Coordinates of C-alpha atoms and ligand atoms in Angstrom, one line a residue:
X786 CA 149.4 3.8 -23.2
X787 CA 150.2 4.4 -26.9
X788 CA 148.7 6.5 -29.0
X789 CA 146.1 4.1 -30.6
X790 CA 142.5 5.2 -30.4
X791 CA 140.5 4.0 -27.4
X792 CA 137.2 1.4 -27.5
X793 CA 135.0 0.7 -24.4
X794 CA 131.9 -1.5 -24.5
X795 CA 129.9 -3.2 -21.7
X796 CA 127.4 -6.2 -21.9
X797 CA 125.1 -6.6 -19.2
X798 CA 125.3 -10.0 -17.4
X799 CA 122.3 -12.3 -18.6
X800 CA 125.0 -15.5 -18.5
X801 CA 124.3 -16.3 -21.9
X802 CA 124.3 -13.6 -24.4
X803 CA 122.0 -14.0 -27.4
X804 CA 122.8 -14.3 -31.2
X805 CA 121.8 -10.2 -31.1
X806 CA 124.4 -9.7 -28.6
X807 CA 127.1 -11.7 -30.4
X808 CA 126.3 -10.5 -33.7
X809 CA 125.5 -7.3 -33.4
X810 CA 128.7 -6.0 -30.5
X811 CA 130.8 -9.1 -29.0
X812 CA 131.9 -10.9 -32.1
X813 CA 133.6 -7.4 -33.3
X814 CA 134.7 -6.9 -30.1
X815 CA 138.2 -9.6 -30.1
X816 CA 139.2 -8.7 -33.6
X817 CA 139.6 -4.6 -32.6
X818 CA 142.0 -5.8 -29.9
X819 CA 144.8 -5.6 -32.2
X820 CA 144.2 -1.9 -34.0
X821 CA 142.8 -0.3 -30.7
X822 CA 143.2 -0.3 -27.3
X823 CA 140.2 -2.0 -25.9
X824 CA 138.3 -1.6 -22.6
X825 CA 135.4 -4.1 -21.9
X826 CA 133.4 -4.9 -19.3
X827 CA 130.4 -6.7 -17.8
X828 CA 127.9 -4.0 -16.3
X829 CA 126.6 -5.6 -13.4
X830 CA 125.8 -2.5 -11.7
X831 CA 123.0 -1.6 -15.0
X832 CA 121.8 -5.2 -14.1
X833 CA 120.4 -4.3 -10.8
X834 CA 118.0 -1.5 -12.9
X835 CA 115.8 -4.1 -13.3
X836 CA 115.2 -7.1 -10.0
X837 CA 117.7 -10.2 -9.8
X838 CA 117.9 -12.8 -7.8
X839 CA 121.5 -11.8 -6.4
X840 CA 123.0 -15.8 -6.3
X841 CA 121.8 -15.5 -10.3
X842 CA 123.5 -12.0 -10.6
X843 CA 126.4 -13.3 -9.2
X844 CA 126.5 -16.6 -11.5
X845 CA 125.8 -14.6 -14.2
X846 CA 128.4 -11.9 -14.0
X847 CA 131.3 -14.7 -13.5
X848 CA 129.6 -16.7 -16.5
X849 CA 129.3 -13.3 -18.7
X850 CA 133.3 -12.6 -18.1
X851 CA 134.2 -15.9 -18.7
X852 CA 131.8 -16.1 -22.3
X853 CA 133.3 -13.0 -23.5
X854 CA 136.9 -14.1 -22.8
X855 CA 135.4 -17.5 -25.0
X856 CA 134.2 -14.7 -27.7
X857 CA 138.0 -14.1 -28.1
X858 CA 138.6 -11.4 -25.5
X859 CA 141.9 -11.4 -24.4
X860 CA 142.5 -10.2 -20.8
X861 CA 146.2 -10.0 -21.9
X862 CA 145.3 -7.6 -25.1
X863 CA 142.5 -5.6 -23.1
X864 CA 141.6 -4.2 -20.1
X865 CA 138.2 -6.6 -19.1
X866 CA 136.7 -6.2 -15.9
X867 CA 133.5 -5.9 -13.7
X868 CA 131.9 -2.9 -13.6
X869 CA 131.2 -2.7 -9.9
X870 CA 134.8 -3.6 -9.1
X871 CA 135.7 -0.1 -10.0
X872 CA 134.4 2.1 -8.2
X873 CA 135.0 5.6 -10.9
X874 CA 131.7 4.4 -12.4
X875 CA 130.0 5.6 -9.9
X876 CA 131.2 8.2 -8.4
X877 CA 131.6 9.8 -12.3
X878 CA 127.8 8.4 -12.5
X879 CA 127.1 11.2 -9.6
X880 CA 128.7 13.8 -11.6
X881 CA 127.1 13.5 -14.7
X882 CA 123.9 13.0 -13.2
X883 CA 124.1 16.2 -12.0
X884 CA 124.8 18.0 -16.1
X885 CA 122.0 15.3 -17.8
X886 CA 118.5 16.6 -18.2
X887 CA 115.3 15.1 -16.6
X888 CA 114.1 15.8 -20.3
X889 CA 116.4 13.9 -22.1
X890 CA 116.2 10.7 -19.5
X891 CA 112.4 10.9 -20.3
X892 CA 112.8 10.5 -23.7
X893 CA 115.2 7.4 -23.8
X894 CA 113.2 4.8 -25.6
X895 CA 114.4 1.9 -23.4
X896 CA 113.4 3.9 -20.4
X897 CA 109.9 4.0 -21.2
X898 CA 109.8 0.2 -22.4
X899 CA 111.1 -1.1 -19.3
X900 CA 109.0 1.1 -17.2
X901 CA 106.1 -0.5 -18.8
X902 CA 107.4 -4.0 -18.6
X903 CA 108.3 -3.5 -14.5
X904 CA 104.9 -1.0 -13.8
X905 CA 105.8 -1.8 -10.4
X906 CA 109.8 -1.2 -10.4
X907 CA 110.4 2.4 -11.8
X908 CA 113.2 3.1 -10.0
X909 CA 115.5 6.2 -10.0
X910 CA 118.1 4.0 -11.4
X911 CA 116.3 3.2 -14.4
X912 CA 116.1 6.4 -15.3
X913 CA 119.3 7.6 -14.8
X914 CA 121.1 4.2 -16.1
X915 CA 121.9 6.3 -19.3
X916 CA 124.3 8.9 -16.8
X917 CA 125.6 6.0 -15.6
X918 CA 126.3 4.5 -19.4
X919 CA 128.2 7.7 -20.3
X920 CA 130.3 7.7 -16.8
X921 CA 132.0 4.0 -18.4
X922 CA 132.3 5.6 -21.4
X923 CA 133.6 9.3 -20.5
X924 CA 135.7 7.7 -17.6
X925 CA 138.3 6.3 -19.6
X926 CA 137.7 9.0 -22.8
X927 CA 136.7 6.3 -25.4
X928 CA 136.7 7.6 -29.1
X929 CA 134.8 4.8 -30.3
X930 CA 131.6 3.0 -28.4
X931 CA 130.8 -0.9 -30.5
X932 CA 127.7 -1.1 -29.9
X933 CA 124.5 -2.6 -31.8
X934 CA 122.0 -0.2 -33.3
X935 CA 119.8 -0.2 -29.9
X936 CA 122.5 1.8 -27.8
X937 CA 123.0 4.7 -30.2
X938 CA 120.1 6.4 -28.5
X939 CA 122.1 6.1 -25.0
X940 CA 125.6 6.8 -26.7
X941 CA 123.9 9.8 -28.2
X942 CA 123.1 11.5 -24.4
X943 CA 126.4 10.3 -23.7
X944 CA 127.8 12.6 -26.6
X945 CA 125.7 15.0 -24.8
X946 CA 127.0 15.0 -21.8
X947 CA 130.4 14.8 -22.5
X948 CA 129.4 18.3 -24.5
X949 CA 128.1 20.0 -21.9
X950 CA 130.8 19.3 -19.2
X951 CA 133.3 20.3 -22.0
X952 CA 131.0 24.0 -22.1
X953 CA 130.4 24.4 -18.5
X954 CA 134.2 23.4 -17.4
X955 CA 136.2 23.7 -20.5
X956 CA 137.6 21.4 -22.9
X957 CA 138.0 18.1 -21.4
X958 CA 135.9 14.8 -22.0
X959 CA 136.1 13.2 -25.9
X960 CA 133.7 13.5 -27.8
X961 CA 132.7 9.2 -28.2
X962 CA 131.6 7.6 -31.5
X963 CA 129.4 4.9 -32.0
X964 CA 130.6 2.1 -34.2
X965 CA 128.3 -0.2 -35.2
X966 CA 128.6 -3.2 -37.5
X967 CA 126.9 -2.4 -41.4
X968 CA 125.5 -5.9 -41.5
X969 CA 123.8 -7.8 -38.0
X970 CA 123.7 -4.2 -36.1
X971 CA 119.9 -5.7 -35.1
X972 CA 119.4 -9.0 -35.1
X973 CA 115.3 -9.7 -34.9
X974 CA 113.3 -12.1 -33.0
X975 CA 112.7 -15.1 -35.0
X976 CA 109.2 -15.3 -34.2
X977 CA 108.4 -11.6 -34.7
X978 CA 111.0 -10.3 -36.7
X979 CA 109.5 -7.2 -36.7
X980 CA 110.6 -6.7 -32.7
X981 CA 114.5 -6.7 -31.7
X982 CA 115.7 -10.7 -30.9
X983 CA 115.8 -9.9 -26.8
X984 CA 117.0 -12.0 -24.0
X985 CA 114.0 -11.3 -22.1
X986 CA 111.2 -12.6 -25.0
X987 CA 109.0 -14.4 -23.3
X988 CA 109.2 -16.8 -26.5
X989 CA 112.1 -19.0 -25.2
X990 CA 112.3 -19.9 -29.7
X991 CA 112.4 -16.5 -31.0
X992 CA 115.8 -16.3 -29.2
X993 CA 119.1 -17.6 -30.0
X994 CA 121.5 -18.5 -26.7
X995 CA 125.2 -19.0 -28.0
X996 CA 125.4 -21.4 -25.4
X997 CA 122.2 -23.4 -27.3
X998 CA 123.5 -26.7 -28.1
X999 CA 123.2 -27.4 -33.0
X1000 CA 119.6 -29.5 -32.0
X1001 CA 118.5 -26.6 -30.1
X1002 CA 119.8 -23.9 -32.6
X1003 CA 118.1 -25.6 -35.6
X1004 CA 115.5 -26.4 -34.2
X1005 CA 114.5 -22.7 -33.6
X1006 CA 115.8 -21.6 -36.6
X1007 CA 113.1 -24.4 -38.3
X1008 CA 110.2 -22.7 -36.3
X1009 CA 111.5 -19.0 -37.3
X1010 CA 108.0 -16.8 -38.9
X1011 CA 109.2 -16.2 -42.5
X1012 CA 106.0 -15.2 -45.0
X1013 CA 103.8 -17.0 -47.6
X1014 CA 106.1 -16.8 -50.7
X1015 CA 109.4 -19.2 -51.4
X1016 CA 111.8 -17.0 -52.5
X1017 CA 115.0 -16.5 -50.6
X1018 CA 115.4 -13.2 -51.5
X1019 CA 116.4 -9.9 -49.5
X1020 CA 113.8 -7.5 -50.1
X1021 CA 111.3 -4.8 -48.3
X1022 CA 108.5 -6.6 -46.4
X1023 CA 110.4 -10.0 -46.0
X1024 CA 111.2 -9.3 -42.6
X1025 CA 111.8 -12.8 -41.8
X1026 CA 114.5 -13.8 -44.7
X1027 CA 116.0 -10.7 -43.7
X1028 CA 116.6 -11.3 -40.6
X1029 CA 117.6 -14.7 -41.5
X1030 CA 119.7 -13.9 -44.7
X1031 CA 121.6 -11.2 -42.2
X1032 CA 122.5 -14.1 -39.6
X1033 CA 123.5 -16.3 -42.3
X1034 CA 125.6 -13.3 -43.7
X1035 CA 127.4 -12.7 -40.5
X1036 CA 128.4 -16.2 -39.9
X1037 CA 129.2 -17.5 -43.5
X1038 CA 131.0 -13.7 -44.7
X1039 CA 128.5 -14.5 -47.9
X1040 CA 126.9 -11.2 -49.3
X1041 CA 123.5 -11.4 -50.1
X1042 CA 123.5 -11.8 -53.9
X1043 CA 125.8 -14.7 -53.4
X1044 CA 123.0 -16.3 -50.6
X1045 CA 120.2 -15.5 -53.1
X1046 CA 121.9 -17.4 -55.7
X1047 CA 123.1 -20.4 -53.6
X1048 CA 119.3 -21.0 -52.6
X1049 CA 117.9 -20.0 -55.7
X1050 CA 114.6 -22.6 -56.7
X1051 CA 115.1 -23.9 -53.1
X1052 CA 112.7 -23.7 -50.4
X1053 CA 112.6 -21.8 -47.1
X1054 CA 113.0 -25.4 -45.2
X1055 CA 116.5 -26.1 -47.0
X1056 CA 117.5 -22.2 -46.3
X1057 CA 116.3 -22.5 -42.4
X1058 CA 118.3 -25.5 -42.4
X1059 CA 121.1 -24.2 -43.3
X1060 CA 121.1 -21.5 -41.4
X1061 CA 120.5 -23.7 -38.7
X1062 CA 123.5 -25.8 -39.5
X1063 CA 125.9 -22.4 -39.9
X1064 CA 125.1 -20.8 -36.3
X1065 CA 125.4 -23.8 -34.7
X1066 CA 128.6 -24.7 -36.6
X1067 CA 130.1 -20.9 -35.7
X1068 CA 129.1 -21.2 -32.1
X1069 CA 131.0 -24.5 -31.5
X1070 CA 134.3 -23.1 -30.8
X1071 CA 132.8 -20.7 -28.2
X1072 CA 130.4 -23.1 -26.5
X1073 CA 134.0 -25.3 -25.9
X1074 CA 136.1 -22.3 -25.0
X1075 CA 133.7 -21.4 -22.4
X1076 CA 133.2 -25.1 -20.8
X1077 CA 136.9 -24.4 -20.6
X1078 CA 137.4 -21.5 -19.3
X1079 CA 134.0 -21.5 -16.7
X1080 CA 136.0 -24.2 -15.2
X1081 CA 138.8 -22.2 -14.3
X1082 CA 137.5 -20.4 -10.8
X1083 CA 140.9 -19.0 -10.4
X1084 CA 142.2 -18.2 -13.6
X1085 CA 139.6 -16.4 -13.7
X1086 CA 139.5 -14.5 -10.6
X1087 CA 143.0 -13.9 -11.4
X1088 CA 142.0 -12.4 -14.8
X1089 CA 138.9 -9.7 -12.9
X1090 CA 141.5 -9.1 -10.8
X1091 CA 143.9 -7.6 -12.7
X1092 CA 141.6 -5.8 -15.1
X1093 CA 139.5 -4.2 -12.0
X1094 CA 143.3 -2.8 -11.0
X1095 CA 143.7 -1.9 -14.3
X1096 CA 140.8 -0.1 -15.3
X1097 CA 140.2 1.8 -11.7
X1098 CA 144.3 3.3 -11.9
X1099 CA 143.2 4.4 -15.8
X1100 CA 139.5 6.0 -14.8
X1101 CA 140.9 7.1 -11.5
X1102 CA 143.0 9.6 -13.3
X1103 CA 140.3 11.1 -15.4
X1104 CA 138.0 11.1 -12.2
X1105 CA 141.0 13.6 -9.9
X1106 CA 140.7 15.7 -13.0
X1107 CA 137.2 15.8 -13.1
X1108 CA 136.6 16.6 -9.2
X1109 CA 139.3 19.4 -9.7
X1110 CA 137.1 21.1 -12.6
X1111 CA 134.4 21.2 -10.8
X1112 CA 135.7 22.6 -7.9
X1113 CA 136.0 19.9 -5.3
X1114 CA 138.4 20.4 -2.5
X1115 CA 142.0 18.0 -3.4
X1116 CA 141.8 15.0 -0.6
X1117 CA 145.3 15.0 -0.5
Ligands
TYM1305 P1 123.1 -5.0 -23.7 O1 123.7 -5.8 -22.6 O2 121.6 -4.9 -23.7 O3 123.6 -5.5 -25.0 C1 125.0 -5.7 -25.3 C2 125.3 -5.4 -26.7 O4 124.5 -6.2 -27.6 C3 123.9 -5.4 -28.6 N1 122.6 -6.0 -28.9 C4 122.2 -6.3 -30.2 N2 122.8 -6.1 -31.3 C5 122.1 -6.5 -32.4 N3 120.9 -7.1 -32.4 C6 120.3 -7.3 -31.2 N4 119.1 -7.9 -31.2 C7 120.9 -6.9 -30.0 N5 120.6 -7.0 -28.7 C8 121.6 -6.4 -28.0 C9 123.7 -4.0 -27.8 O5 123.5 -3.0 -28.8 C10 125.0 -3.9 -27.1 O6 126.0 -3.4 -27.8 N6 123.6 -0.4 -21.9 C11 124.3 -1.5 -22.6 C12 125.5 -1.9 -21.9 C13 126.5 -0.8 -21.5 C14 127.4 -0.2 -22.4 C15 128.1 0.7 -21.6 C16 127.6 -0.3 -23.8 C17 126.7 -0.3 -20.3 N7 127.6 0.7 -20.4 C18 129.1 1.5 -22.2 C19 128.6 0.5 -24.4 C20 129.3 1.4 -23.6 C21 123.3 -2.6 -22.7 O7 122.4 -2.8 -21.9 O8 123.7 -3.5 -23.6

């Protein structure tokens, strides 16, 4: 490789990724190709933290690949792959497992919310999903991490980690940064835009699906809980316009002094409208791109393929060095 700085970032394989996702990590994701080199994959191996059905899983993985190659990924530019193709993850997973903390798992704030939305499902994985986070990361020493705001909590441990190994065994992993986007780095629900937009709302509307056809996306944007005054203004307490004055940023490039003025003396229906009109309208090429490309069975295979190869030679390399360090016998 050359001596441009490293990005890795995963998605987790929900088939369609939401606004959130898009906005907030996969829409930066295509344009880095050209400054960095870029590592990006679907995690279907955090997936199974949480019960799927595995004929879903499996759809969904292949459908995940194929959306982020529509998001502008370019298998030719990047390394992107599946995670459980390469099989570093988790055998780094095991090592880092064993320098992370019972106490710092416990206090990862996604941790506790999924325990209490799967009471019945706390499995060890779920805990230890962030080790297994920081083994993608560490095993191909990323200096920068695009993520949305949600993951800095997890990139943080990772930080940690990487730290910690570097003290106990000497100088070795980097050090990752997060990078995350100044405008859309959380995109909110649009029916409680006080809570993170999430693919797993029960509220099928307060979600956007990239994949939603323009009636679908207006139409949620129409019904999105905005407050009792008219004023399309960005401003403490107007959760709601914020959250849909950020969207409208992100797809348009308008700052917010320019949206204020463009919908000054309008109402919120001609704003929601527009927004409506402005997701949908940036969503087309992607929602064609991917019909395109889902179609492709092979091409597709061809492309895992290739970056599963590519990725396990890169990670295998920091992995030998990592087993030496910590004083494992050479298999060979
Ligand atoms: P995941 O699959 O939940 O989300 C993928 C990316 O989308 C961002 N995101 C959002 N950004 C803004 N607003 C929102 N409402 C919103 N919802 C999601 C997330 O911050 C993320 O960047 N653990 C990770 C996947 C992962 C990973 C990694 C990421 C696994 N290994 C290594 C980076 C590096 C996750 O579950 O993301």
């Amino acid at each position: 490789m050359n001596d441009k700085k490293l990005i890795f970032s995963g998605i987790q394989p929900t088939g369609t990724f939401t606004l959130g996702n898009y906005i907030g990590a996969v829409r930066n994701w295509g344009p880095l190709q050209d400054e960095y080199n870029c590592i990006y994959c679907v995690v279907d191996m955090h997936a199974i933290t949480v019960r799927q059905d595995p004929a879903k899983l499996r759809q969904n993985t292949l459908n995940s690949y194929a959306l982020l190659m529509a998001c502008g990924i370019d298998p030719e530019k990047s390394i992107l792959f599946i995670q459980s193709h390469v099989k570093t993850h988790a055998e780094l997973n095991w090592i880092l497992c064993c320098n992370t903390q019972f106490g710092e798992l416990s206090r990862m704030t996604q941790f506790k919310d999924k325990s209490q939305k799967h009471p019945d499902d706390i499995n060890a994985g779920l805990f230890t999903y962030p080790s297994l986070m920081a083994a993608d990361i560490l095993a191909y020493n990323a200096d920068l991490v695009p993520v949305g705001v949600d993951q800095k909590q997890h990139l943080e441990l990772a930080r940690n980690v990487a730290q910690r190994f570097n003290q106990r065994y000497g100088d070795f992993f980097t050090v990752p940064e997060a990078y995350i986007p100044k405008v859309g780095a959380k995109v909110m629900s649009l029916q409680d835009p006080a809570k993170k937009m999430s693919k797993s709302d029960d509220n099928p509307n307060a979600v956007i699906l990239i994949l939603d056809d323009k009636d679908t996306i207006i139409r949620k944007f129409k019904r999105a809980v905005t407050d009792s005054e008219a004023e399309v203004v960005y401003r403490e307490g107007k959760d709601g316009i914020n959250n849909l004055m950020t969207i409208y940023s992100s797809v348009t490039g308008k700052d917010f002094a320019a949206i204020e003025s463009e919908f000054a003396g309008k109402g919120y229906g001609d704003f929601k409208l527009a927004v409506g009109e402005a997701v949908a309208d940036h969503l087309e090429p992607v929602r064609t791109e991917f019909a395109r490309i889902s179609q492709d069975k092979a091409f597709l295979k061809e492309c895992y393929t290739a970056g599963a190869e590519k990725a396990l030679k890169y990670s295998q390399r920091t992995l030998s060095k990592v087993y030496r360090k910590v004083g494992f016998v050479d298999a060979r």
